[in-house]
């Protein structure tokens, strides 16, 4: 009551956290490694790709010092696949979060090994020049997982998908259009075709937001019957959580209040039943 | 439920039908007869807090009768429950009682009724989904990229949902506010990105 803010993170806070996600950039100028609180950034050498935090990448993009390479899941085909999976294949659940990064195990052909926690000798950079401060080593949950870089798998939505996608579309739209439009550079892509691609991606994102919001709403229906009442939120993004947190908590709280009397009655009945059962047994024993 | 919760206080003030089991002197004014004692068997509508107290108070009566017995209020009566069973969304709960769910939880504490908890719970959850749907639609949140005219009315409550939203009880209104705030701040954030 004392705090005016609702529980959980606000949209602005979530967006701020999302800026820590790593994205892949193609630098246009050399830039030495910068010593940030979160570690050193890889030094930028123009033809080589490098992974930078989103905020830094956007800053360089605005200064025309780098182009951003959008993640594969932002491709219209990938988004359409996800929408298809969400609506047709499994209309109840949310699409899976990206699998942990894995790499073929040379000692056991045909099998892959998770890279998470596998030690410090792993370097999953595209560029061998990188120090591997951000990538490599321990790979944890978002935003420490490189799920928005160019080599992130297509067909999976990472935790901060909506935030990163919106930021990229708003500030690096030409790069996104160029990368998704079939390999042309930003300069060669005609403005008309890039506009249609951006429009397509935006439309697909809108569809995805609506589909998933409808699912979040209807997932509360599972609370209707007694005994049910577990909602799986696996694969839900940070922004969606921020948006529906108040509502879902309200529903759960309401169901708890409505079920309180039944719950106490059931407990009392159980205790009585145990008592009676105990008495009955002792009576029988007395009888024998 | 906090001591200062205004909704809890108002819920306690809901009237429920009571029948006096004993003669009570000087209470005749409850039945519009100030000079008479209140006879046993008189039916009076009493606020929940008073009815509860009188029902559980020790009367010292040799037969162990309490002052009053009470029935379910009309908001939780049989016809309402049947209607809720048929379609929870079709019943304007606010017309039954502005604090329908609060009243229901109270009554479920006092009366053990088999079907009531399940029906009320199902009602709440079904209507909550509907509430969230309307909360998202209102104010044009669901209509990004479209003009206000295409979406119907963006001013105030639009079209078909108006009837339903008028029938929300207090719990549902709070839910509506929460869902709407979430959708609204999401929309604001989305628009902010473009500016910066």
PDB file of C-alpha atoms in Angstrom, chain B:
ATOM      1  CA  UNK B   1      -8.413  -8.017   3.907  1.00  0.00           C
ATOM      2  CA  UNK B   2      -7.133  -5.048   5.762  1.00  0.00           C
ATOM      3  CA  UNK B   3      -8.860  -3.175   8.558  1.00  0.00           C
ATOM      4  CA  UNK B   4      -9.028  -0.041   6.436  1.00  0.00           C
ATOM      5  CA  UNK B   5     -10.114  -1.815   3.253  1.00  0.00           C
ATOM      6  CA  UNK B   6     -13.160   0.188   2.180  1.00  0.00           C
ATOM      7  CA  UNK B   7     -14.435  -2.687   0.052  1.00  0.00           C
ATOM      8  CA  UNK B   8     -14.332  -5.042   3.020  1.00  0.00           C
ATOM      9  CA  UNK B   9     -16.322  -2.535   5.077  1.00  0.00           C
ATOM     10  CA  UNK B  10     -18.880  -2.083   2.328  1.00  0.00           C
ATOM     11  CA  UNK B  11     -19.136  -5.840   1.884  1.00  0.00           C
ATOM     12  CA  UNK B  12     -19.929  -6.137   5.573  1.00  0.00           C
ATOM     13  CA  UNK B  13     -22.778  -3.694   5.079  1.00  0.00           C
ATOM     14  CA  UNK B  14     -24.539  -5.895   2.508  1.00  0.00           C
ATOM     15  CA  UNK B  15     -27.979  -6.926   3.749  1.00  0.00           C
ATOM     16  CA  UNK B  16     -28.869 -10.564   4.127  1.00  0.00           C
ATOM     17  CA  UNK B  17     -32.277 -12.018   5.034  1.00  0.00           C
ATOM     18  CA  UNK B  18     -32.516 -13.151   8.659  1.00  0.00           C
ATOM     19  CA  UNK B  19     -35.251 -14.795  10.716  1.00  0.00           C
ATOM     20  CA  UNK B  20     -35.348 -14.129  14.441  1.00  0.00           C
ATOM     21  CA  UNK B  21     -35.646 -17.239  16.546  1.00  0.00           C
ATOM     22  CA  UNK B  22     -36.283 -15.521  19.860  1.00  0.00           C
ATOM     23  CA  UNK B  23     -38.359 -12.603  21.129  1.00  0.00           C
ATOM     24  CA  UNK B  24     -36.127  -9.601  21.611  1.00  0.00           C
ATOM     25  CA  UNK B  25     -37.501  -6.664  23.629  1.00  0.00           C
ATOM     26  CA  UNK B  26     -36.906  -3.090  22.447  1.00  0.00           C
ATOM     27  CA  UNK B  27     -35.745  -4.157  18.996  1.00  0.00           C
ATOM     28  CA  UNK B  28     -39.154  -3.607  17.409  1.00  0.00           C
ATOM     29  CA  UNK B  29     -37.929  -0.636  15.437  1.00  0.00           C
ATOM     30  CA  UNK B  30     -36.154  -3.051  13.143  1.00  0.00           C
ATOM     31  CA  UNK B  31     -39.603  -4.186  12.036  1.00  0.00           C
ATOM     32  CA  UNK B  32     -41.194  -0.712  11.933  1.00  0.00           C
ATOM     33  CA  UNK B  33     -42.948  -1.191  15.261  1.00  0.00           C
ATOM     34  CA  UNK B  34     -40.873   0.790  17.796  1.00  0.00           C
ATOM     35  CA  UNK B  35     -43.138   0.157  20.774  1.00  0.00           C
ATOM     36  CA  UNK B  36     -43.463  -3.609  20.337  1.00  0.00           C
ATOM     37  CA  UNK B  37     -40.866  -6.233  21.202  1.00  0.00           C
ATOM     38  CA  UNK B  38     -39.422  -8.057  18.185  1.00  0.00           C
ATOM     39  CA  UNK B  39     -41.286 -11.346  17.868  1.00  0.00           C
ATOM     40  CA  UNK B  40     -39.682 -14.669  17.096  1.00  0.00           C
ATOM     41  CA  UNK B  41     -40.170 -15.604  13.477  1.00  0.00           C
ATOM     42  CA  UNK B  42     -39.913 -12.066  12.154  1.00  0.00           C
ATOM     43  CA  UNK B  43     -37.975 -11.777   8.927  1.00  0.00           C
ATOM     44  CA  UNK B  44     -35.626  -8.794   8.780  1.00  0.00           C
ATOM     45  CA  UNK B  45     -32.846  -7.841   6.419  1.00  0.00           C
ATOM     46  CA  UNK B  46     -29.744  -7.236   8.510  1.00  0.00           C
ATOM     47  CA  UNK B  47     -26.255  -6.153   7.481  1.00  0.00           C
ATOM     48  CA  UNK B  48     -23.797  -8.988   7.252  1.00  0.00           C
ATOM     49  CA  UNK B  49     -21.688  -7.974  10.233  1.00  0.00           C
ATOM     50  CA  UNK B  50     -24.715  -7.801  12.544  1.00  0.00           C
ATOM     51  CA  UNK B  51     -26.267 -11.009  11.253  1.00  0.00           C
ATOM     52  CA  UNK B  52     -23.017 -12.855  11.725  1.00  0.00           C
ATOM     53  CA  UNK B  53     -22.691 -11.621  15.304  1.00  0.00           C
ATOM     54  CA  UNK B  54     -26.292 -12.462  16.181  1.00  0.00           C
ATOM     55  CA  UNK B  55     -26.056 -15.883  14.593  1.00  0.00           C
ATOM     56  CA  UNK B  56     -23.037 -16.976  16.583  1.00  0.00           C
ATOM     57  CA  UNK B  57     -23.695 -15.063  19.814  1.00  0.00           C
ATOM     58  CA  UNK B  58     -24.456 -17.049  22.951  1.00  0.00           C
ATOM     59  CA  UNK B  59     -28.095 -16.408  23.896  1.00  0.00           C
ATOM     60  CA  UNK B  60     -28.305 -18.478  27.032  1.00  0.00           C
ATOM     61  CA  UNK B  61     -31.411 -20.089  25.576  1.00  0.00           C
ATOM     62  CA  UNK B  62     -32.054 -23.528  27.107  1.00  0.00           C
ATOM     63  CA  UNK B  63     -32.819 -25.047  23.697  1.00  0.00           C
ATOM     64  CA  UNK B  64     -29.620 -23.646  22.288  1.00  0.00           C
ATOM     65  CA  UNK B  65     -31.296 -21.435  19.699  1.00  0.00           C
ATOM     66  CA  UNK B  66     -29.357 -18.449  18.437  1.00  0.00           C
ATOM     67  CA  UNK B  67     -30.938 -15.029  17.891  1.00  0.00           C
ATOM     68  CA  UNK B  68     -31.261 -15.383  14.151  1.00  0.00           C
ATOM     69  CA  UNK B  69     -30.884 -17.842  11.353  1.00  0.00           C
ATOM     70  CA  UNK B  70     -30.078 -16.488   7.931  1.00  0.00           C
ATOM     71  CA  UNK B  71     -30.570 -17.541   4.355  1.00  0.00           C
ATOM     72  CA  UNK B  72     -28.446 -16.845   1.311  1.00  0.00           C
ATOM     73  CA  UNK B  73     -29.033 -13.312   0.017  1.00  0.00           C
ATOM     74  CA  UNK B  74     -30.845 -12.959  -3.278  1.00  0.00           C
ATOM     75  CA  UNK B  75     -27.547 -12.180  -5.021  1.00  0.00           C
ATOM     76  CA  UNK B  76     -26.516 -15.765  -4.295  1.00  0.00           C
ATOM     77  CA  UNK B  77     -30.018 -17.159  -4.686  1.00  0.00           C
ATOM     78  CA  UNK B  78     -30.879 -20.189  -6.717  1.00  0.00           C
ATOM     79  CA  UNK B  79     -31.909 -18.392  -9.905  1.00  0.00           C
ATOM     80  CA  UNK B  80     -28.717 -16.327  -9.989  1.00  0.00           C
ATOM     81  CA  UNK B  81     -26.583 -19.407  -9.446  1.00  0.00           C
ATOM     82  CA  UNK B  82     -28.442 -21.265 -12.183  1.00  0.00           C
ATOM     83  CA  UNK B  83     -27.947 -18.340 -14.563  1.00  0.00           C
ATOM     84  CA  UNK B  84     -24.233 -18.222 -13.704  1.00  0.00           C
ATOM     85  CA  UNK B  85     -23.970 -21.922 -14.371  1.00  0.00           C
ATOM     86  CA  UNK B  86     -25.519 -21.439 -17.782  1.00  0.00           C
ATOM     87  CA  UNK B  87     -23.345 -18.529 -18.861  1.00  0.00           C
ATOM     88  CA  UNK B  88     -21.246 -16.515 -16.398  1.00  0.00           C
ATOM     89  CA  UNK B  89     -20.768 -13.716 -18.886  1.00  0.00           C
ATOM     90  CA  UNK B  90     -24.468 -13.048 -19.358  1.00  0.00           C
ATOM     91  CA  UNK B  91     -25.195 -12.023 -15.768  1.00  0.00           C
ATOM     92  CA  UNK B  92     -24.616  -8.415 -14.720  1.00  0.00           C
ATOM     93  CA  UNK B  93     -23.161  -9.133 -11.288  1.00  0.00           C
ATOM     94  CA  UNK B  94     -23.228  -5.516 -10.255  1.00  0.00           C
ATOM     95  CA  UNK B  95     -27.012  -5.556 -10.336  1.00  0.00           C
ATOM     96  CA  UNK B  96     -26.977  -8.430  -7.871  1.00  0.00           C
ATOM     97  CA  UNK B  97     -24.459  -6.855  -5.559  1.00  0.00           C
ATOM     98  CA  UNK B  98     -21.592  -4.414  -6.144  1.00  0.00           C
ATOM     99  CA  UNK B  99     -19.486  -6.632  -3.894  1.00  0.00           C
ATOM    100  CA  UNK B 100     -20.639  -9.946  -5.265  1.00  0.00           C
ATOM    101  CA  UNK B 101     -17.453 -11.937  -4.739  1.00  0.00           C
ATOM    102  CA  UNK B 102     -16.754 -10.433  -1.329  1.00  0.00           C
ATOM    103  CA  UNK B 103     -20.252 -11.358  -0.268  1.00  0.00           C
ATOM    104  CA  UNK B 104     -19.854 -14.811  -1.758  1.00  0.00           C
ATOM    105  CA  UNK B 105     -16.620 -15.504   0.152  1.00  0.00           C
ATOM    106  CA  UNK B 106     -18.277 -14.364   3.377  1.00  0.00           C
ATOM    107  CA  UNK B 107     -21.332 -16.505   2.836  1.00  0.00           C
ATOM    108  CA  UNK B 108     -19.246 -19.516   1.877  1.00  0.00           C
ATOM    109  CA  UNK B 109     -17.443 -19.134   5.192  1.00  0.00           C
ATOM    110  CA  UNK B 110     -20.746 -19.150   7.077  1.00  0.00           C
ATOM    111  CA  UNK B 111     -22.833 -21.578   5.067  1.00  0.00           C
ATOM    112  CA  UNK B 112     -21.583 -24.839   3.712  1.00  0.00           C
ATOM    113  CA  UNK B 113     -23.142 -25.144   0.300  1.00  0.00           C
ATOM    114  CA  UNK B 114     -21.912 -27.824  -2.050  1.00  0.00           C
ATOM    115  CA  UNK B 115     -22.181 -26.236  -5.448  1.00  0.00           C
ATOM    116  CA  UNK B 116     -21.717 -22.583  -4.564  1.00  0.00           C
ATOM    117  CA  UNK B 117     -17.892 -22.438  -4.353  1.00  0.00           C
ATOM    118  CA  UNK B 118     -17.417 -24.182  -7.658  1.00  0.00           C
ATOM    119  CA  UNK B 119     -19.937 -22.032  -9.506  1.00  0.00           C
ATOM    120  CA  UNK B 120     -18.552 -18.800  -8.062  1.00  0.00           C
ATOM    121  CA  UNK B 121     -14.987 -19.787  -8.846  1.00  0.00           C
ATOM    122  CA  UNK B 122     -15.841 -20.778 -12.381  1.00  0.00           C
ATOM    123  CA  UNK B 123     -17.734 -17.527 -12.797  1.00  0.00           C
ATOM    124  CA  UNK B 124     -14.789 -15.478 -11.607  1.00  0.00           C
ATOM    125  CA  UNK B 125     -12.272 -17.138 -13.885  1.00  0.00           C
ATOM    126  CA  UNK B 126     -14.488 -17.096 -16.966  1.00  0.00           C
ATOM    127  CA  UNK B 127     -15.404 -13.485 -16.504  1.00  0.00           C
ATOM    128  CA  UNK B 128     -11.795 -12.523 -15.757  1.00  0.00           C
ATOM    129  CA  UNK B 129     -10.735 -13.665 -19.219  1.00  0.00           C
ATOM    130  CA  UNK B 130     -13.518 -11.557 -20.706  1.00  0.00           C
ATOM    131  CA  UNK B 131     -12.514  -8.592 -18.557  1.00  0.00           C
ATOM    132  CA  UNK B 132      -8.933  -8.834 -19.803  1.00  0.00           C
ATOM    133  CA  UNK B 133     -10.108  -8.946 -23.388  1.00  0.00           C
ATOM    134  CA  UNK B 134     -12.125  -5.772 -22.991  1.00  0.00           C
ATOM    135  CA  UNK B 135      -9.351  -4.077 -21.019  1.00  0.00           C
ATOM    136  CA  UNK B 136      -6.971  -4.631 -23.899  1.00  0.00           C
ATOM    137  CA  UNK B 137      -9.392  -3.475 -26.521  1.00  0.00           C
ATOM    138  CA  UNK B 138     -10.415  -0.279 -24.811  1.00  0.00           C
ATOM    139  CA  UNK B 139      -8.527   2.846 -25.623  1.00  0.00           C
ATOM    140  CA  UNK B 140      -7.398   1.432 -28.937  1.00  0.00           C
ATOM    141  CA  UNK B 141      -4.642  -0.724 -27.472  1.00  0.00           C
ATOM    142  CA  UNK B 142      -5.509  -3.610 -29.726  1.00  0.00           C
ATOM    143  CA  UNK B 143      -5.838  -1.388 -32.756  1.00  0.00           C
ATOM    144  CA  UNK B 144      -2.314  -0.199 -33.385  1.00  0.00           C
ATOM    145  CA  UNK B 145      -1.865   0.832 -36.965  1.00  0.00           C
ATOM    146  CA  UNK B 146      -5.564   1.198 -37.503  1.00  0.00           C
ATOM    147  CA  UNK B 147      -7.601   4.320 -37.210  1.00  0.00           C
ATOM    148  CA  UNK B 148     -10.078   4.889 -34.459  1.00  0.00           C
ATOM    149  CA  UNK B 149     -12.977   4.711 -36.885  1.00  0.00           C
ATOM    150  CA  UNK B 150     -12.153   1.160 -37.994  1.00  0.00           C
ATOM    151  CA  UNK B 151     -11.954  -0.143 -34.466  1.00  0.00           C
ATOM    152  CA  UNK B 152     -15.356   1.246 -33.587  1.00  0.00           C
ATOM    153  CA  UNK B 153     -15.266   3.764 -30.804  1.00  0.00           C
ATOM    154  CA  UNK B 154     -12.099   4.526 -28.909  1.00  0.00           C
ATOM    155  CA  UNK B 155     -13.820   6.985 -26.651  1.00  0.00           C
ATOM    156  CA  UNK B 156     -14.959   5.404 -23.451  1.00  0.00           C
ATOM    157  CA  UNK B 157     -16.579   1.994 -23.604  1.00  0.00           C
ATOM    158  CA  UNK B 158     -17.146   0.745 -27.083  1.00  0.00           C
ATOM    159  CA  UNK B 159     -20.149  -1.014 -28.532  1.00  0.00           C
ATOM    160  CA  UNK B 160     -20.860  -4.561 -27.467  1.00  0.00           C
ATOM    161  CA  UNK B 161     -18.647  -4.609 -24.391  1.00  0.00           C
ATOM    162  CA  UNK B 162     -20.389  -1.713 -22.743  1.00  0.00           C
ATOM    163  CA  UNK B 163     -23.200  -3.813 -21.331  1.00  0.00           C
ATOM    164  CA  UNK B 164     -20.790  -6.348 -19.904  1.00  0.00           C
ATOM    165  CA  UNK B 165     -18.470  -3.791 -18.362  1.00  0.00           C
ATOM    166  CA  UNK B 166     -21.338  -2.097 -16.593  1.00  0.00           C
ATOM    167  CA  UNK B 167     -22.102  -5.376 -14.869  1.00  0.00           C
ATOM    168  CA  UNK B 168     -18.669  -5.821 -13.288  1.00  0.00           C
ATOM    169  CA  UNK B 169     -18.470  -6.083  -9.527  1.00  0.00           C
ATOM    170  CA  UNK B 170     -15.697  -4.423  -7.513  1.00  0.00           C
ATOM    171  CA  UNK B 171     -13.170  -7.265  -7.767  1.00  0.00           C
ATOM    172  CA  UNK B 172     -13.637  -7.353 -11.488  1.00  0.00           C
ATOM    173  CA  UNK B 173     -13.288  -3.604 -11.769  1.00  0.00           C
ATOM    174  CA  UNK B 174      -9.937  -3.824 -10.016  1.00  0.00           C
ATOM    175  CA  UNK B 175      -8.890  -6.572 -12.404  1.00  0.00           C
ATOM    176  CA  UNK B 176     -10.001  -4.480 -15.320  1.00  0.00           C
ATOM    177  CA  UNK B 177      -7.937  -1.556 -14.092  1.00  0.00           C
ATOM    178  CA  UNK B 178      -4.849  -3.720 -13.666  1.00  0.00           C
ATOM    179  CA  UNK B 179      -5.172  -5.311 -17.082  1.00  0.00           C
ATOM    180  CA  UNK B 180      -5.854  -1.963 -18.697  1.00  0.00           C
ATOM    181  CA  UNK B 181      -2.906  -0.282 -16.975  1.00  0.00           C
ATOM    182  CA  UNK B 182      -0.608  -3.036 -18.179  1.00  0.00           C
ATOM    183  CA  UNK B 183      -1.790  -2.807 -21.766  1.00  0.00           C
ATOM    184  CA  UNK B 184      -1.690   0.974 -21.670  1.00  0.00           C
ATOM    185  CA  UNK B 185       1.861   1.255 -20.383  1.00  0.00           C
ATOM    186  CA  UNK B 186       2.897  -1.310 -22.962  1.00  0.00           C
ATOM    187  CA  UNK B 187       1.446   0.871 -25.664  1.00  0.00           C
ATOM    188  CA  UNK B 188       3.135   3.958 -24.274  1.00  0.00           C
ATOM    189  CA  UNK B 189       6.491   2.185 -24.239  1.00  0.00           C
ATOM    190  CA  UNK B 190       5.977   1.077 -27.807  1.00  0.00           C
ATOM    191  CA  UNK B 191       5.319   4.636 -28.903  1.00  0.00           C
ATOM    192  CA  UNK B 192       8.260   5.958 -26.906  1.00  0.00           C
ATOM    193  CA  UNK B 193      10.724   3.768 -28.793  1.00  0.00           C
ATOM    194  CA  UNK B 194      10.007   5.541 -32.020  1.00  0.00           C
ATOM    195  CA  UNK B 195      10.730   8.935 -30.492  1.00  0.00           C
ATOM    196  CA  UNK B 196      14.119   8.208 -28.940  1.00  0.00           C
TER     197      UNK B 196
END
